[in-house]
Tab-separated table of C-alpha atoms in Angstrom:
chain	number	residue	atom	x	y	z
A	1	MET	CA	5.495	174.362	94.709
A	2	ALA	CA	8.903	172.996	92.444
A	3	VAL	CA	11.932	173.837	93.604
A	4	LYS	CA	14.564	174.316	90.509
A	5	THR	CA	17.405	172.675	90.379
A	6	GLU	CA	20.506	173.372	88.258
A	7	LYS	CA	22.910	170.585	86.790
A	8	PHE	CA	25.716	170.113	88.593
A	9	TYR	CA	27.767	167.346	86.275
A	10	GLU	CA	28.050	167.982	82.232
A	11	LYS	CA	28.574	165.699	79.679
A	12	VAL	CA	32.368	165.110	78.890
A	13	ASP	CA	34.212	163.827	75.747
A	14	LEU	CA	36.840	161.032	76.848
A	15	GLU	CA	39.371	161.945	73.753
A	16	LYS	CA	39.303	165.773	74.679
A	17	LEU	CA	39.534	164.818	78.587
A	18	ILE	CA	42.177	162.789	78.003
A	19	LYS	CA	44.025	165.194	75.911
A	20	GLY	CA	46.436	163.373	73.935
A	21	LYS	CA	47.551	161.625	76.561
A	22	ASN	CA	47.017	157.788	76.599
A	23	TYR	CA	45.965	157.748	79.969
A	24	LEU	CA	44.122	159.789	82.833
A	25	LEU	CA	45.089	158.955	86.387
A	26	LEU	CA	42.006	159.201	88.057
A	27	ASP	CA	43.795	158.918	91.649
A	28	GLU	CA	46.426	156.661	93.271
A	29	ARG	CA	44.995	153.489	92.491
A	30	SER	CA	42.929	154.393	88.962
A	31	ILE	CA	43.950	155.008	86.342
A	32	LEU	CA	41.882	155.214	83.042
A	33	PHE	CA	43.523	153.711	79.273
A	34	TRP	CA	42.951	152.949	75.829
A	35	HIS	CA	43.306	149.151	75.759
A	36	GLU	CA	43.743	147.717	72.680
A	37	LYS	CA	42.449	144.722	73.061
A	38	GLU	CA	38.696	145.465	74.299
A	39	LYS	CA	38.983	148.244	71.661
A	40	SER	CA	37.398	150.518	75.044
A	41	TYR	CA	38.620	152.640	77.244
A	42	VAL	CA	38.981	150.513	80.738
A	43	VAL	CA	39.928	151.704	84.391
A	44	GLY	CA	42.246	149.812	85.638
A	45	LYS	CA	41.811	149.372	89.655
A	46	ILE	CA	45.002	148.633	91.585
A	47	ASP	CA	44.491	146.730	94.707
A	48	PRO	CA	47.483	146.780	97.445
A	49	GLN	CA	45.930	143.510	98.553
A	50	LYS	CA	46.689	141.924	95.657
A	51	ARG	CA	50.303	140.210	94.252
A	52	TYR	CA	50.877	141.899	90.491
A	53	THR	CA	53.850	140.184	88.168
A	54	VAL	CA	55.626	141.362	84.659
A	55	ALA	CA	52.232	140.416	83.152
A	56	ASP	CA	50.052	142.401	84.478
A	57	TYR	CA	52.798	145.880	84.711
A	58	ALA	CA	52.893	145.623	80.619
A	59	GLN	CA	48.903	145.481	80.997
A	60	LEU	CA	49.516	149.248	81.832
A	61	PRO	CA	49.356	152.270	79.433
A	62	GLU	CA	53.160	153.426	78.254
A	63	ASN	CA	54.839	155.999	80.935
A	64	ALA	CA	51.877	154.949	83.229
A	65	PRO	CA	53.414	156.434	86.921
A	66	TYR	CA	53.796	153.243	88.277
A	67	GLN	CA	56.819	150.691	89.296
A	68	LEU	CA	56.507	147.087	90.005
A	69	ILE	CA	58.023	146.861	93.755
A	70	ASN	CA	57.856	143.558	94.889
A	71	TYR	CA	54.972	142.351	93.317
A	72	GLN	CA	53.298	145.430	94.036
A	73	LEU	CA	51.963	147.909	91.473
A	74	ILE	CA	53.232	151.373	93.564
A	75	TYR	CA	52.741	154.597	92.533
A	76	MET	CA	54.974	156.811	91.705
A	77	PRO	CA	54.210	160.773	91.229
A	78	SER	CA	56.335	162.977	89.275
A	79	PRO	CA	58.962	164.239	90.576
A	80	PHE	CA	59.698	167.790	91.541
A	81	ASN	CA	62.191	170.299	89.493
A	82	LYS	CA	64.532	170.429	92.073
A	83	HIS	CA	64.800	166.878	91.483
A	84	GLN	CA	64.787	167.374	87.948
A	85	ARG	CA	67.870	169.463	88.381
A	86	VAL	CA	69.886	167.570	89.798
A	87	SER	CA	69.102	163.817	87.828
A	88	LYS	CA	69.775	166.577	84.615
A	89	LYS	CA	73.687	168.013	85.927
A	90	LEU	CA	74.293	163.982	86.797
A	91	VAL	CA	73.679	162.637	83.255
A	92	PHE	CA	75.660	165.714	81.815
A	93	PHE	CA	78.538	165.392	83.675
A	94	ILE	CA	78.602	161.599	83.292
A	95	GLU	CA	77.390	161.437	79.573
A	96	THR	CA	80.573	163.967	78.613
A	97	TYR	CA	83.053	161.764	80.525
A	98	LEU	CA	81.780	158.913	78.833
A	99	TYR	CA	81.730	160.641	75.840
A	100	ASN	CA	85.571	162.495	75.956
A	101	HIS	CA	87.232	159.267	77.032
A	102	ARG	CA	85.103	156.995	74.981
A	103	PHE	CA	84.125	154.993	77.247
A	104	GLY	CA	81.517	152.270	76.222
A	105	GLY	CA	78.219	151.219	77.629
A	106	GLU	CA	75.153	153.272	77.875
A	107	LEU	CA	73.695	155.573	80.222
A	108	LEU	CA	69.805	155.492	80.637
A	109	PHE	CA	67.696	157.520	82.969
A	110	ALA	CA	63.881	157.315	84.473
A	111	PRO	CA	61.590	156.956	82.774
A	112	ALA	CA	62.927	153.638	81.425
A	113	ASP	CA	62.410	149.936	82.881
A	114	VAL	CA	64.805	147.568	84.755
A	115	HIS	CA	63.549	144.103	84.277
A	116	PHE	CA	64.472	142.428	88.059
A	117	ASP	CA	62.535	139.299	88.333
A	118	GLU	CA	59.253	138.323	88.016
A	119	GLY	CA	57.891	140.824	90.744
A	120	ASN	CA	60.163	143.784	90.398
A	121	VAL	CA	60.475	146.437	87.303
A	122	TYR	CA	61.785	150.063	88.141
A	123	GLN	CA	62.577	152.617	86.576
A	124	PRO	CA	65.623	154.113	88.526
A	125	ASP	CA	66.179	157.765	88.323
A	126	ILE	CA	69.661	156.728	86.618
A	127	PHE	CA	71.379	153.739	85.230
A	128	PHE	CA	75.092	153.083	83.484
A	129	VAL	CA	75.494	149.212	82.277
A	130	SER	CA	78.887	148.112	80.912
A	131	GLU	CA	80.110	147.508	77.606
A	132	GLU	CA	80.677	143.789	78.639
A	133	ARG	CA	77.238	143.803	79.428
A	134	LYS	CA	75.451	145.502	77.509
A	135	SER	CA	73.310	142.763	75.957
A	136	ILE	CA	70.940	143.515	78.789
A	137	VAL	CA	69.826	146.377	76.775
A	138	THR	CA	67.439	146.370	74.796
A	139	ASP	CA	65.652	148.807	72.351
A	140	LYS	CA	62.562	148.297	75.329
A	141	TYR	CA	63.845	147.609	78.307
A	142	THR	CA	66.709	146.367	80.183
A	143	TYR	CA	66.918	142.587	81.229
A	144	GLY	CA	69.016	142.060	84.123
A	145	ALA	CA	70.936	144.431	87.116
A	146	PRO	CA	72.813	147.977	85.611
A	147	ASP	CA	76.057	148.024	87.166
A	148	LEU	CA	75.514	151.520	88.322
A	149	VAL	CA	72.499	152.799	89.881
A	150	ILE	CA	71.707	156.905	90.806
A	151	GLU	CA	68.194	157.497	92.737
A	152	ILE	CA	67.445	160.686	93.616
A	153	LEU	CA	65.406	160.859	96.790
A	154	SER	CA	61.944	162.656	97.138
A	155	GLU	CA	59.513	161.700	100.042
A	156	SER	CA	56.936	159.900	98.240
A	157	THR	CA	60.066	157.518	96.927
A	158	GLN	CA	62.404	157.515	99.940
A	159	HIS	CA	61.184	154.373	101.927
A	160	GLN	CA	61.358	151.917	98.277
A	161	ASP	CA	65.170	153.732	97.512
A	162	TYR	CA	66.570	152.485	100.979
A	163	GLU	CA	64.498	149.679	101.608
A	164	GLU	CA	62.887	147.290	98.922
A	165	LYS	CA	64.862	148.812	96.177
A	166	MET	CA	68.004	148.488	97.504
A	167	LYS	CA	67.697	144.443	98.789
A	168	VAL	CA	66.556	144.059	94.858
A	169	TYR	CA	69.882	145.866	93.647
A	170	GLY	CA	71.369	143.959	96.112
A	171	LYS	CA	70.541	140.597	95.209
A	172	TYR	CA	70.855	141.014	91.361
A	173	SER	CA	74.107	142.409	91.928
A	174	VAL	CA	74.740	145.968	90.989
A	175	VAL	CA	78.441	146.978	91.887
A	176	GLU	CA	77.152	150.023	92.715
A	177	TYR	CA	74.252	152.154	94.280
A	178	TRP	CA	74.405	156.327	95.032
A	179	ILE	CA	71.392	157.919	96.554
A	180	VAL	CA	71.309	161.881	96.501
A	181	ASP	CA	69.669	163.667	98.814
A	182	VAL	CA	68.710	166.894	96.918
A	183	GLU	CA	67.514	168.506	100.642
A	184	LYS	CA	70.749	167.197	102.700
A	185	ALA	CA	73.018	168.015	99.388
A	186	SER	CA	74.330	165.277	99.941
A	187	MET	CA	75.188	161.553	98.382
A	188	GLU	CA	75.922	158.212	99.499
A	189	VAL	CA	77.541	155.496	97.897
A	190	TYR	CA	77.234	151.838	98.249
A	191	TYR	CA	79.061	148.706	96.725
A	192	ASN	CA	77.740	145.184	96.337
A	193	GLU	CA	79.358	143.086	99.064
A	194	ASN	CA	78.070	139.148	99.020
A	195	ARG	CA	74.666	140.742	97.521
A	196	GLU	CA	74.191	143.572	99.721
A	197	MET	CA	74.397	147.195	99.482
A	198	LYS	CA	77.368	148.208	101.942
A	199	LEU	CA	77.948	152.533	102.827
A	200	VAL	CA	81.205	153.082	101.909
A	201	GLN	CA	80.981	156.912	101.674
A	202	LYS	CA	78.583	159.252	102.276
A	203	ALA	CA	79.774	163.048	100.703
A	204	GLU	CA	78.547	166.597	101.829
A	205	LYS	CA	78.682	169.401	99.602
A	206	GLY	CA	82.084	169.693	98.536
A	207	ALA	CA	83.322	166.644	98.485
A	208	GLN	CA	84.869	164.251	95.469
A	209	ILE	CA	83.280	160.938	95.199
A	210	GLN	CA	85.601	158.553	92.699
A	211	CYS	CA	83.381	156.248	90.875
A	212	LYS	CA	83.843	152.408	90.811
A	213	VAL	CA	81.727	151.172	88.267
A	214	ILE	CA	83.215	154.500	85.715
A	215	LYS	CA	86.688	154.443	85.977
A	216	GLY	CA	88.943	157.121	86.617
A	217	PHE	CA	85.218	159.288	86.882
A	218	ILE	CA	85.486	161.666	89.925
A	219	LEU	CA	82.368	163.458	90.359
A	220	ASN	CA	82.866	167.047	92.539
A	221	THR	CA	79.236	167.048	94.690
A	222	SER	CA	79.495	170.922	94.136
A	223	GLU	CA	79.175	171.009	90.342
A	224	ILE	CA	75.413	168.945	91.918
A	225	PHE	CA	74.248	170.812	94.308
A	226	ASN	CA	75.351	174.389	93.226
């Protein structure tokens, strides 16, 4: 007697599956996207043993959740809302100060690519480039180190923010680096000394931070962690 079985699969329409996005993440190391040169959907496989470069990174679809860190394509999931609330407040306070004081330069925030070298393309949470160096900011990317970088910690990015990224920020002369810990409601401020980032202040909630790069800007951390 034949056993009747039901299908456990169904046909899919890739266009409907992607739902207007330019990619579909299958897992942390597999991404489906439309490849214009191939005129077809392709699946990109990220190999943790391979050394990737800017040329490889450029083949990923726009806004794909990866950063090129020390020649590795590292998956960066979307941040939680608590992360984004703090980021929004920081951008608001800094941008307001820049506008009110007619302070030149450019303030940008993720996702925006910063190209350091062939093996490092980051998307800092927030970064500022001074007026004197604004030529490194193009309509597409930023080529070179920002003057100020702000990273907001999350569980998936903490190691990179304290290790690999911090070393590259130091090497390429980022002047000032803030690390924001939302869980502990605290911030750390680093200055570049001989191409290494050195901790100069640890600010708990309620403390003030005086920015070295944006002269005159003072941040009250209570306004960020309220």
